[in-house]
Coordinates of C-alpha atoms in Angstrom, one line a residue:
Chain Z
M458 CA 22.1 -20.7 -12.9
G459 CA 18.4 -20.2 -13.4
K460 CA 16.1 -19.5 -10.6
N461 CA 12.8 -21.2 -9.8
I462 CA 10.2 -18.6 -9.2
L463 CA 6.8 -18.7 -7.5
V464 CA 4.2 -16.3 -8.7
I465 CA 0.8 -15.8 -7.1
A466 CA -2.0 -15.6 -9.6
E467 CA -4.7 -13.3 -8.4
A468 CA -8.2 -13.4 -9.9
R469 CA -11.1 -11.1 -9.4
E470 CA -14.7 -11.9 -10.3
G471 CA -13.7 -14.8 -12.5
S472 CA -10.7 -13.4 -14.4
L473 CA -7.1 -13.0 -13.7
R474 CA -6.0 -9.5 -12.7
N475 CA -3.6 -7.7 -15.0
V476 CA -1.0 -7.6 -12.2
T477 CA -0.7 -11.4 -12.4
M478 CA 0.5 -11.2 -16.0
E479 CA 2.8 -8.4 -15.0
A480 CA 4.2 -10.5 -12.2
L481 CA 4.9 -13.3 -14.8
A482 CA 6.7 -10.8 -17.0
A483 CA 8.8 -9.7 -13.9
A484 CA 9.5 -13.3 -13.1
K485 CA 10.8 -14.0 -16.6
R486 CA 13.3 -11.1 -16.2
I487 CA 15.0 -12.8 -13.3
A488 CA 14.3 -16.5 -14.0
N489 CA 17.3 -16.8 -16.2
G490 CA 16.2 -20.1 -17.6
G491 CA 14.7 -21.3 -14.3
E492 CA 11.1 -22.6 -13.9
I493 CA 8.2 -20.2 -13.3
V494 CA 5.5 -21.8 -11.1
A495 CA 2.2 -20.0 -10.8
V496 CA -0.3 -20.7 -8.1
S497 CA -4.1 -20.3 -8.6
F498 CA -6.7 -20.5 -5.9
G499 CA -10.3 -21.6 -5.4
S500 CA -13.0 -23.5 -7.3
Q501 CA -12.1 -21.9 -10.6
A502 CA -8.3 -22.4 -10.1
A503 CA -8.0 -24.8 -13.1
N504 CA -9.7 -22.2 -15.5
Y505 CA -6.6 -20.0 -15.4
V506 CA -4.0 -22.6 -16.3
E507 CA -3.9 -22.0 -20.0
T508 CA -3.7 -18.2 -19.7
L509 CA -1.0 -18.4 -17.1
G510 CA 1.0 -20.7 -19.4
N511 CA 0.6 -18.3 -22.3
Y512 CA 2.0 -15.5 -20.2
G513 CA 5.0 -17.4 -19.1
A514 CA 4.2 -19.9 -16.4
N515 CA 5.9 -23.3 -16.9
K516 CA 3.8 -25.0 -14.2
V517 CA 0.6 -24.0 -12.5
Y518 CA -0.3 -25.4 -9.1
T519 CA -4.1 -25.3 -8.9
L520 CA -5.4 -25.1 -5.3
S521 CA -9.1 -25.8 -6.0
N522 CA -10.2 -26.0 -2.4
P523 CA -13.4 -24.0 -2.1
Q524 CA -12.2 -22.6 1.2
L525 CA -9.9 -20.5 -1.0
D526 CA -12.8 -18.9 -2.9
T527 CA -12.8 -16.0 -0.4
Y528 CA -9.6 -14.7 0.9
T529 CA -8.6 -15.2 4.5
T530 CA -5.1 -14.6 5.8
D531 CA -4.9 -17.9 7.5
A532 CA -6.2 -20.1 4.7
Y533 CA -4.1 -18.5 2.0
F534 CA -1.1 -18.4 4.3
Q535 CA -1.3 -22.2 5.1
A536 CA -2.0 -23.0 1.4
I537 CA 1.0 -21.0 0.1
M538 CA 3.3 -22.3 2.8
Q539 CA 2.5 -25.9 1.7
V540 CA 3.2 -25.0 -1.9
I541 CA 6.5 -23.4 -0.9
D542 CA 7.5 -26.5 1.1
T543 CA 7.0 -28.5 -2.1
V544 CA 8.3 -26.2 -4.8
K545 CA 11.2 -24.8 -2.8
P546 CA 11.4 -21.6 -4.9
E547 CA 14.5 -19.4 -5.0
A548 CA 12.4 -16.3 -5.7
M549 CA 8.8 -15.3 -5.2
I550 CA 6.7 -12.5 -6.7
F551 CA 3.3 -11.5 -5.2
P552 CA 1.0 -8.8 -6.4
H553 CA 1.1 -5.6 -4.3
T554 CA -2.7 -5.7 -3.9
G555 CA -5.1 -6.2 -1.0
I556 CA -4.2 -9.9 -0.9
G557 CA -0.4 -9.5 -1.5
K558 CA 0.0 -6.7 1.0
D559 CA -1.8 -8.8 3.7
L560 CA -0.1 -12.0 3.0
A561 CA 3.5 -11.5 1.8
P562 CA 4.9 -9.9 5.0
R563 CA 3.4 -12.7 7.1
I564 CA 5.0 -15.3 4.8
A565 CA 8.3 -13.5 4.9
A566 CA 8.2 -13.5 8.7
R567 CA 7.5 -17.2 8.8
L568 CA 10.4 -18.0 6.4
G569 CA 12.6 -15.5 8.3
I570 CA 13.5 -13.7 5.0
G571 CA 13.5 -10.2 3.6
L572 CA 10.8 -8.7 1.4
V573 CA 10.9 -5.8 -1.0
S574 CA 7.4 -4.3 -1.1
D575 CA 5.6 -2.4 -3.8
V576 CA 8.3 -2.6 -6.5
I577 CA 7.8 -0.9 -9.9
N578 CA 10.7 -2.5 -11.7
V579 CA 13.2 -5.4 -11.6
E580 CA 16.3 -5.9 -13.5
L581 CA 19.0 -8.6 -13.5
K582 CA 22.5 -7.1 -12.8
D583 CA 25.5 -9.4 -12.6
G584 CA 23.0 -12.2 -12.0
E585 CA 21.4 -10.4 -9.1
A586 CA 17.8 -9.2 -9.0
I587 CA 17.7 -5.4 -8.4
F588 CA 14.3 -4.0 -7.5
T589 CA 13.2 -0.4 -7.8
Q590 CA 10.8 0.8 -5.1
P591 CA 9.2 4.2 -4.7
I592 CA 9.7 5.7 -1.3
Y593 CA 8.0 8.7 0.3
A594 CA 5.1 7.8 -2.1
G595 CA 7.2 8.5 -5.2
K596 CA 9.0 11.6 -4.0
A597 CA 12.2 9.4 -4.3
F598 CA 13.1 5.9 -5.4
Q599 CA 15.5 3.3 -4.1
K600 CA 17.1 0.3 -5.7
K601 CA 17.1 -2.7 -3.4
K602 CA 18.3 -6.3 -3.4
V603 CA 18.0 -9.3 -1.2
N604 CA 21.3 -10.3 0.3
E605 CA 20.4 -13.7 1.7
G606 CA 17.6 -16.2 1.5
I607 CA 14.8 -16.4 -0.9
I608 CA 14.3 -13.3 -3.1
F609 CA 10.9 -12.0 -2.4
A610 CA 9.0 -8.9 -3.8
T611 CA 5.5 -7.6 -4.2
L612 CA 4.8 -5.9 -7.5
R613 CA 2.8 -2.7 -7.9
P614 CA 0.1 -3.0 -10.6
N615 CA 0.5 -1.1 -13.9
N616 CA 4.3 -0.7 -13.9
I617 CA 6.0 -3.7 -15.6
P618 CA 4.2 -4.3 -18.9
A619 CA 2.8 -7.8 -19.4
D620 CA 4.3 -9.7 -22.3
Q621 CA 2.3 -10.7 -25.4
P622 CA 0.7 -14.0 -24.7
I623 CA 2.2 -16.9 -26.7
S624 CA 0.4 -20.2 -27.0
S625 CA 2.6 -22.5 -24.8
S626 CA 2.5 -25.8 -23.2
V627 CA 2.1 -25.7 -19.4
E628 CA 1.9 -28.4 -16.8
A629 CA -1.0 -28.2 -14.4
V630 CA -0.5 -29.7 -10.9
D631 CA -3.7 -30.4 -8.9
F632 CA -2.4 -29.6 -5.4
T633 CA -4.4 -30.6 -2.3
V634 CA -3.9 -28.4 0.7
D635 CA -4.8 -29.1 4.2
L636 CA -6.4 -26.0 5.9
K637 CA -7.3 -25.8 9.6
D638 CA -7.8 -23.3 12.4
I639 CA -8.9 -20.3 10.3
R640 CA -9.0 -17.6 12.9
T641 CA -10.8 -14.9 11.0
I642 CA -14.3 -15.2 9.5
V643 CA -15.4 -13.1 6.6
K644 CA -19.0 -12.3 7.5
E645 CA -19.8 -10.2 4.5
V646 CA -18.1 -8.6 1.4
V647 CA -19.6 -5.4 0.2
R648 CA -18.4 -4.9 -3.4
K649 CA -18.4 -1.2 -3.8
T650 CA -16.2 -1.4 -6.9
S651 CA -18.0 -4.2 -8.7
G652 CA -18.3 -3.5 -12.4
R653 CA -16.1 -0.5 -12.1
V654 CA -12.6 -0.1 -13.2
D655 CA -10.1 -0.9 -10.5
L656 CA -8.4 2.4 -9.5
S657 CA -4.9 0.8 -8.9
E658 CA -5.0 -0.9 -12.3
A659 CA -6.8 1.8 -14.3
K660 CA -5.2 3.0 -17.5
V661 CA -7.1 6.3 -17.1
V662 CA -7.8 8.1 -13.9
V663 CA -10.1 11.1 -13.6
S664 CA -9.5 12.7 -10.3
G665 CA -11.3 15.5 -8.5
G666 CA -10.4 17.9 -5.7
R667 CA -12.2 20.5 -3.7
G668 CA -13.0 22.3 -6.9
V669 CA -15.5 19.6 -7.7
K670 CA -17.6 21.2 -4.9
S671 CA -20.0 18.3 -4.2
A672 CA -20.7 14.6 -4.3
D673 CA -22.9 15.4 -7.3
G674 CA -19.9 17.0 -9.0
F675 CA -18.1 13.6 -8.8
N676 CA -20.9 12.1 -10.9
L677 CA -19.6 14.3 -13.8
L678 CA -16.1 12.9 -13.3
Q679 CA -17.5 9.4 -13.3
D680 CA -19.2 10.1 -16.7
L681 CA -15.9 11.2 -18.1
A682 CA -14.2 8.2 -16.6
D683 CA -16.8 5.9 -18.2
I684 CA -16.2 7.3 -21.7
L685 CA -12.5 6.8 -21.2
G686 CA -12.8 3.3 -19.6
G687 CA -11.1 4.7 -16.5
A688 CA -11.6 5.1 -12.8
V689 CA -12.4 8.0 -10.6
G690 CA -9.9 9.2 -7.9
A691 CA -9.9 12.2 -5.5
S692 CA -7.6 14.5 -3.6
R693 CA -7.5 14.4 0.2
G694 CA -9.4 17.7 0.3
A695 CA -12.3 16.2 -1.6
C696 CA -12.4 13.2 0.7
D697 CA -12.2 15.4 3.8
A698 CA -15.1 17.5 2.5
E699 CA -17.0 14.2 2.1
Y700 CA -17.6 14.6 -1.6
C701 CA -16.4 11.0 -2.0
D702 CA -15.2 7.9 -0.2
Y703 CA -11.7 7.7 1.3
S704 CA -11.1 4.6 -0.8
L705 CA -10.7 7.0 -3.8
Q706 CA -8.0 9.1 -2.2
I707 CA -4.8 9.5 -4.2
G708 CA -1.7 10.8 -2.4
Q709 CA 1.0 10.2 0.1
T710 CA -1.8 9.0 2.4
G711 CA -4.1 7.1 0.1
K712 CA -3.4 5.3 -3.1
V713 CA -0.5 5.7 -5.4
V714 CA -1.5 5.4 -9.1
T715 CA 0.5 5.2 -12.3
P716 CA -2.1 5.3 -15.2
D717 CA -1.3 6.2 -18.8
L718 CA -3.6 9.2 -18.5
Y719 CA -4.3 11.2 -15.3
I720 CA -6.8 14.0 -15.5
A721 CA -6.8 16.3 -12.4
A722 CA -9.9 18.4 -12.2
G723 CA -10.2 21.1 -9.6
I724 CA -7.1 19.8 -7.8
S725 CA -4.6 22.4 -6.7
G726 CA -1.8 19.9 -6.5
A727 CA -0.5 19.9 -2.9
I728 CA 2.8 18.0 -2.6
Q729 CA 1.0 15.3 -0.7
H730 CA -1.3 14.7 -3.7
L731 CA 1.5 14.9 -6.3
A732 CA 3.2 12.1 -4.4
G733 CA 0.4 9.8 -5.4
M734 CA 0.2 10.5 -9.1
S735 CA 3.2 12.3 -10.4
S736 CA 4.6 9.1 -12.1
S737 CA 1.5 8.9 -14.3
K738 CA 2.6 8.8 -18.0
V739 CA 0.5 11.8 -19.1
I740 CA -1.0 14.3 -16.8
V741 CA -3.8 16.8 -17.8
A742 CA -4.7 19.6 -15.4
I743 CA -8.0 21.5 -15.4
N744 CA -8.1 24.3 -12.9
K745 CA -9.5 27.8 -12.6
D746 CA -6.4 29.1 -10.9
P747 CA -3.5 29.5 -13.4
E748 CA -1.0 29.5 -10.4
A749 CA -2.1 26.1 -9.1
P750 CA 1.0 23.9 -8.6
I751 CA -0.7 21.0 -10.5
F752 CA 0.2 22.9 -13.7
Q753 CA 3.9 22.4 -12.9
V754 CA 3.6 18.6 -13.3
A755 CA 1.0 18.6 -16.0
D756 CA 1.8 17.7 -19.6
Y757 CA -1.3 19.6 -20.8
G758 CA -3.2 22.3 -18.9
I759 CA -6.5 24.1 -19.4
V760 CA -7.1 27.1 -17.2
G761 CA -10.9 27.1 -16.8
D762 CA -13.9 25.9 -14.8
L763 CA -14.1 22.2 -14.8
F764 CA -17.8 22.4 -15.0
D765 CA -17.4 24.1 -18.4
V766 CA -14.4 22.1 -19.6
I767 CA -15.5 18.5 -18.8
P768 CA -18.8 18.6 -20.7
L769 CA -17.0 20.0 -23.7
L770 CA -14.3 17.3 -23.3
M771 CA -16.9 14.5 -23.1
E772 CA -18.5 15.8 -26.3
E773 CA -15.2 16.0 -28.1
L774 CA -14.1 12.5 -27.0
K775 CA -17.4 11.0 -28.1
K776 CA -16.9 12.6 -31.5
S777 CA -13.3 11.3 -31.8
V778 CA -14.4 7.8 -30.7
V779 CA -17.0 7.8 -33.4
S780 CA -14.7 9.1 -36.1
Chain E
M1168 CA -7.9 -4.4 27.9
N1169 CA -4.2 -4.0 27.2
I1170 CA -3.7 -2.3 23.9
I1171 CA -0.3 -1.9 22.2
V1172 CA 0.1 0.7 19.5
C1173 CA 3.1 0.4 17.1
L1174 CA 4.1 3.8 16.1
K1175 CA 6.7 5.3 13.8
Q1176 CA 7.9 8.9 13.5
T1177 CA 8.0 10.0 9.8
F1178 CA 8.7 13.0 7.7
D1179 CA 5.7 15.4 7.4
T1180 CA 3.9 14.5 4.2
E1181 CA 4.4 18.1 3.0
E1182 CA 8.2 17.8 3.1
K1183 CA 10.3 17.9 0.0
I1184 CA 12.9 15.2 -0.3
V1185 CA 16.6 16.2 -0.5
I1186 CA 19.3 13.6 -1.2
E1187 CA 22.8 14.3 0.3
N1188 CA 25.7 11.9 0.0
G1189 CA 23.4 9.1 -1.2
A1190 CA 21.0 9.4 1.7
I1191 CA 17.8 11.3 2.4
S1192 CA 18.7 14.4 4.3
E1193 CA 16.9 15.1 7.6
D1194 CA 18.1 18.7 7.8
G1195 CA 15.3 21.1 8.8
V1196 CA 12.7 18.4 8.3
E1197 CA 9.5 18.5 10.3
F1198 CA 8.7 15.1 11.8
I1199 CA 5.3 13.8 12.6
I1200 CA 3.6 10.6 13.9
N1201 CA 3.1 8.5 10.8
P1202 CA -0.5 9.5 9.8
Y1203 CA -1.8 5.9 9.8
D1204 CA -0.2 5.3 13.2
E1205 CA -2.1 8.4 14.4
Y1206 CA -5.4 6.6 13.6
A1207 CA -4.0 3.7 15.6
V1208 CA -3.3 5.9 18.6
E1209 CA -6.8 7.5 18.4
E1210 CA -8.6 4.1 18.1
A1211 CA -6.6 2.7 21.0
I1212 CA -7.5 5.6 23.3
K1213 CA -11.2 5.4 22.3
L1214 CA -11.4 1.7 23.0
R1215 CA -9.6 2.0 26.3
D1216 CA -12.0 4.8 27.3
E1217 CA -14.9 2.4 26.5
V1218 CA -13.7 -0.8 28.1
G1219 CA -10.9 0.2 30.4
G1220 CA -7.3 -0.9 30.4
E1221 CA -4.1 0.7 29.2
V1222 CA -2.6 1.9 26.0
T1223 CA 1.2 1.3 25.5
L1224 CA 3.1 2.8 22.7
V1225 CA 6.0 1.1 21.2
T1226 CA 8.5 2.5 18.7
V1227 CA 11.9 1.6 17.3
G1228 CA 13.8 4.8 16.5
P1229 CA 16.4 7.4 17.4
D1230 CA 16.1 10.2 20.1
R1231 CA 13.9 12.4 17.9
A1232 CA 11.2 9.7 17.9
E1233 CA 10.5 10.5 21.6
T1234 CA 8.8 13.6 20.4
A1235 CA 6.3 11.5 18.5
L1236 CA 5.7 9.3 21.6
R1237 CA 5.2 12.4 23.8
T1238 CA 2.6 13.7 21.3
A1239 CA 0.7 10.4 21.4
L1240 CA 1.0 10.3 25.2
A1241 CA -0.5 13.8 25.2
M1242 CA -3.4 12.6 23.0
G1243 CA -4.1 10.1 25.9
A1244 CA -1.9 7.0 25.7
D1245 CA -0.7 5.8 29.1
R1246 CA 3.0 4.7 28.6
A1247 CA 5.6 4.4 25.9
V1248 CA 8.5 2.1 25.1
I1249 CA 11.3 3.1 22.7
V1250 CA 14.0 0.8 21.4
N1251 CA 16.8 3.3 20.6
D1252 CA 19.8 1.3 19.5
E1253 CA 21.5 1.9 16.2
E1254 CA 22.5 -1.8 16.1
L1255 CA 18.8 -2.7 16.0
F1256 CA 17.9 -0.3 13.2
G1257 CA 17.4 -2.2 9.9
D1258 CA 14.8 -3.2 7.4
Q1259 CA 11.3 -4.5 8.1
F1260 CA 12.6 -8.0 9.0
T1261 CA 14.7 -6.4 11.7
T1262 CA 12.1 -4.0 13.1
A1263 CA 9.4 -6.7 13.3
K1264 CA 11.9 -9.0 15.2
V1265 CA 12.7 -6.2 17.6
L1266 CA 9.0 -5.3 18.2
A1267 CA 8.2 -9.0 18.8
T1268 CA 11.0 -9.3 21.3
V1269 CA 9.7 -6.2 23.2
L1270 CA 6.1 -7.7 23.2
K1271 CA 6.6 -11.4 23.7
D1272 CA 6.8 -11.1 27.5
R1273 CA 4.2 -8.4 27.9
E1274 CA 0.5 -8.7 28.3
Y1275 CA -1.6 -7.6 25.3
D1276 CA -5.1 -8.2 24.0
L1277 CA -5.1 -5.9 21.0
I1278 CA -2.2 -4.6 18.9
I1279 CA -2.9 -1.7 16.5
A1280 CA -0.4 -0.5 13.9
G1281 CA -0.7 1.8 10.9
N1282 CA -1.2 -0.1 7.7
M1283 CA 1.9 1.4 6.3
A1284 CA 4.4 4.2 7.0
V1285 CA 4.4 7.2 4.6
D1286 CA 8.2 7.1 4.2
N1287 CA 9.3 3.7 2.9
G1288 CA 5.7 2.6 2.6
S1289 CA 6.3 -1.1 2.8
G1290 CA 3.3 -2.0 5.1
Q1291 CA 5.2 -5.1 6.3
I1292 CA 5.4 -4.5 10.1
G1293 CA 1.8 -5.3 11.1
P1294 CA 1.6 -8.8 9.4
R1295 CA 5.2 -9.6 10.2
L1296 CA 4.6 -8.9 13.9
A1297 CA 1.3 -10.8 13.9
E1298 CA 3.2 -13.9 12.6
E1299 CA 6.1 -13.5 15.0
L1300 CA 3.6 -13.4 17.9
N1301 CA 1.4 -16.2 16.3
I1302 CA -1.8 -14.1 16.5
P1303 CA -4.4 -13.4 13.7
Q1304 CA -4.3 -10.2 11.8
V1305 CA -6.9 -7.9 10.2
T1306 CA -5.3 -5.3 8.0
T1307 CA -6.5 -1.9 6.7
I1308 CA -9.5 -1.6 9.0
T1309 CA -11.9 1.3 8.9
K1310 CA -14.0 0.2 11.9
I1311 CA -13.5 -2.0 15.0
D1312 CA -15.9 -3.2 17.7
V1313 CA -14.7 -5.2 20.7
D1314 CA -17.3 -7.1 22.7
G1315 CA -15.7 -9.2 25.4
N1316 CA -13.4 -11.5 23.5
K1317 CA -15.1 -11.0 20.2
V1318 CA -13.8 -8.5 17.6
T1319 CA -15.7 -7.3 14.6
C1320 CA -13.8 -5.2 12.0
E1321 CA -14.6 -3.6 8.7
R1322 CA -11.7 -3.6 6.4
D1323 CA -11.1 -1.7 3.2
V1324 CA -9.9 -3.9 0.4
E1325 CA -9.0 -1.8 -2.5
G1326 CA -12.3 0.1 -2.2
D1327 CA -14.4 -3.0 -1.3
L1328 CA -15.5 -3.6 2.2
E1329 CA -15.1 -6.8 4.2
I1330 CA -16.7 -7.5 7.6
I1331 CA -14.4 -9.7 9.6
E1332 CA -15.0 -11.5 12.9
T1333 CA -12.2 -12.8 15.0
T1334 CA -11.2 -13.0 18.7
L1335 CA -8.6 -11.4 20.9
P1336 CA -5.7 -11.4 20.9
V1337 CA -5.4 -9.9 17.4
L1338 CA -3.3 -7.4 15.5
V1339 CA -5.1 -4.9 13.3
T1340 CA -3.7 -2.2 11.0
A1341 CA -5.4 1.2 10.6
Q1342 CA -6.6 2.5 7.3
Q1343 CA -7.7 6.1 6.6
G1344 CA -11.4 6.6 7.5
L1345 CA -11.0 4.7 10.9
N1346 CA -11.4 7.9 12.9
E1347 CA -10.5 11.5 13.2
P1348 CA -7.4 11.8 15.4
R1349 CA -7.8 14.3 18.2
Y1350 CA -5.3 17.1 18.9
P1351 CA -3.4 16.9 22.2
S1352 CA -5.1 19.2 24.8
L1353 CA -3.0 21.5 27.0
P1354 CA -3.7 19.4 30.1
G1355 CA -2.9 16.3 28.1
I1356 CA 0.5 17.8 27.1
M1357 CA 1.3 18.6 30.7
K1358 CA 0.3 15.1 31.9
A1359 CA 2.3 13.5 29.1
K1360 CA 5.5 14.9 30.5
K1361 CA 5.1 12.7 33.6
K1362 CA 4.0 9.5 31.8
P1363 CA 6.4 6.6 31.8
M1364 CA 8.9 6.3 29.0
E1365 CA 10.9 3.1 28.9
R1366 CA 14.1 3.2 26.9
L1367 CA 15.6 -0.1 25.7
D1368 CA 18.6 -1.3 23.8
A1369 CA 19.8 -4.7 22.6
S1370 CA 21.2 -5.8 25.9
D1371 CA 18.0 -4.9 27.8
L1372 CA 16.1 -7.0 25.3
N1373 CA 18.7 -9.8 25.4
L1374 CA 18.8 -9.6 21.6
D1375 CA 21.9 -10.3 19.5
P1376 CA 21.9 -7.7 16.8
A1377 CA 23.7 -10.1 14.4
A1378 CA 20.7 -12.4 14.6
V1379 CA 18.3 -9.7 13.3
Q1380 CA 20.4 -8.1 10.6
S1381 CA 18.6 -6.9 7.5
P1382 CA 18.4 -9.4 4.7
T1383 CA 17.8 -6.6 2.2
V1384 CA 20.2 -3.8 1.3
V1385 CA 19.6 -0.5 -0.4
E1386 CA 21.9 0.0 -3.4
E1387 CA 20.9 3.5 -4.5
I1388 CA 18.5 6.3 -3.6
Y1389 CA 17.6 8.8 -6.2
L1390 CA 15.0 11.5 -7.1
P1391 CA 12.5 11.2 -9.9
A1392 CA 13.6 12.7 -13.2
K1393 CA 12.4 16.3 -13.6
K1394 CA 9.6 16.7 -16.0
D1395 CA 9.7 19.2 -18.9
A1396 CA 7.3 22.1 -18.5
G1397 CA 3.9 21.2 -19.9
K1398 CA 1.8 22.9 -22.4
I1399 CA -0.9 25.3 -21.1
L1400 CA -3.5 25.7 -23.8
S1401 CA -5.0 29.0 -24.8
G1402 CA -7.7 30.5 -26.9
D1403 CA -11.5 29.8 -26.9
L1404 CA -12.4 27.1 -24.4
A1405 CA -14.0 24.9 -27.0
D1406 CA -10.9 25.2 -29.2
Q1407 CA -8.7 24.3 -26.2
V1408 CA -10.7 21.2 -25.5
K1409 CA -10.5 20.2 -29.2
E1410 CA -6.7 20.8 -29.2
L1411 CA -6.4 18.7 -26.0
V1412 CA -8.2 15.8 -27.5
Q1413 CA -6.0 16.0 -30.6
L1414 CA -2.9 16.1 -28.4
L1415 CA -4.0 13.2 -26.3
H1416 CA -4.7 11.3 -29.5
N1417 CA -1.8 12.1 -31.8
E1418 CA 1.0 13.3 -29.5
A1419 CA 0.5 11.4 -26.2
K1420 CA -1.4 8.6 -27.8
V1421 CA -3.3 7.8 -24.7
V1422 CA -6.9 8.1 -26.0

């Protein structure tokens, strides 16, 4: 028996986030012939229909109410509950992003169901969806399933690869939602990350620790990240020393990232930091101290001063990009 | 103002994880207040000191969790409630239901929780509890001002900042950067010993454990695969960098 699956389509600054396509790939794994219904939000909701279809959605509910242009818990909650009442999904996959983290548990509570958060994999075993979830920030993993009720999970970005898009037919449903009593008001949004690569979705992360020595030093890391099309991260030590904002912190407290390439510069590699990045596909460590624990998880290591190594690295990368 | 802090005792973030008989071993492990809940405790104490009122801590956990409550009482919280009943230990569905049952007949204006626990990291309890109690939520806050009934928060949304206005009662969850938690003072530790600790079980709460059973089950717990030792490059620094770029390009194929 196939399962009808609801997938939340999240867009940012006018384009769908990668995690949306990844969630569609996850949905396909467990749909087993069932229908995949995506939901898009806001004035531009209809713009995403074709792409969502090409990545696997059979139907897209477009909620073009402009009250959904900016995220508020209450408006999105009410809108999604109305979609759920109509679609009656047997499974739901939300992104484990700012929106998904805020919304999914509240919806689970309203429906009185379980939720498996922050999953990095899903497989179908004897017809049951089994989710893999990092615990202790990736120091261990657990496989979890939902025993009763709707199957519900939030998907961590950058873990399940999106499928290749195939031109497909898709049904768009213009869905009108009734929104009232919004209890929180967004007075202002300060986009600190605008134009920059999103840390949680970045394919390359250049991360600095206390060894970066200053806020200025982080500009050098940003230059390297720019060449690689990546984002800048930091260790707790660097944040505590106020070299950078806490929003960049990677570790057991802070963000957990899984890029293709993680470059750790001037980071000793305390276990609390390793928890946030050790699942990265390739790890490069640059550190003056050959005994630094970061070298134990690194695929490639250079023992040296990051202020010598990074300028050389940028030069070399520019050459190889040109050639 | 009556402030509730939801608190969990977790492994110290420096602990290594050991699996024994399919479960995570607690042998010799140091326990701490979940770091995000520590921000919640600190903020609650600061707000109470500004506007008056009481800070009540609530946890669901075993005997050892009382140590975390005593630490938070020593920081300055006024009273603590612990639901210590194995029949009520379950997944996030269960814990949120239990916390809601504890709180539904109490007076509260503000509930502060950590935005997630560093052990199973689900981040579900705050929003679930807000829904159970039918109050608004503002998650991952880095600043809060309470002026009468009006609440203004700054929230961190994946690095961007939102300024949110709402009214009491509200549930907020603490993000890193909210404050710098204080250490308990010696007089604080002495006073904490005499502060009230309420211990509850299913019958005290008039809660049927069968009605709050976990809808999710853990099938397996395992450690990440060990990585092979990496390659430490050697030679002239410029040559090392050249080699690194070649390796990233040809072997790892990531640039």
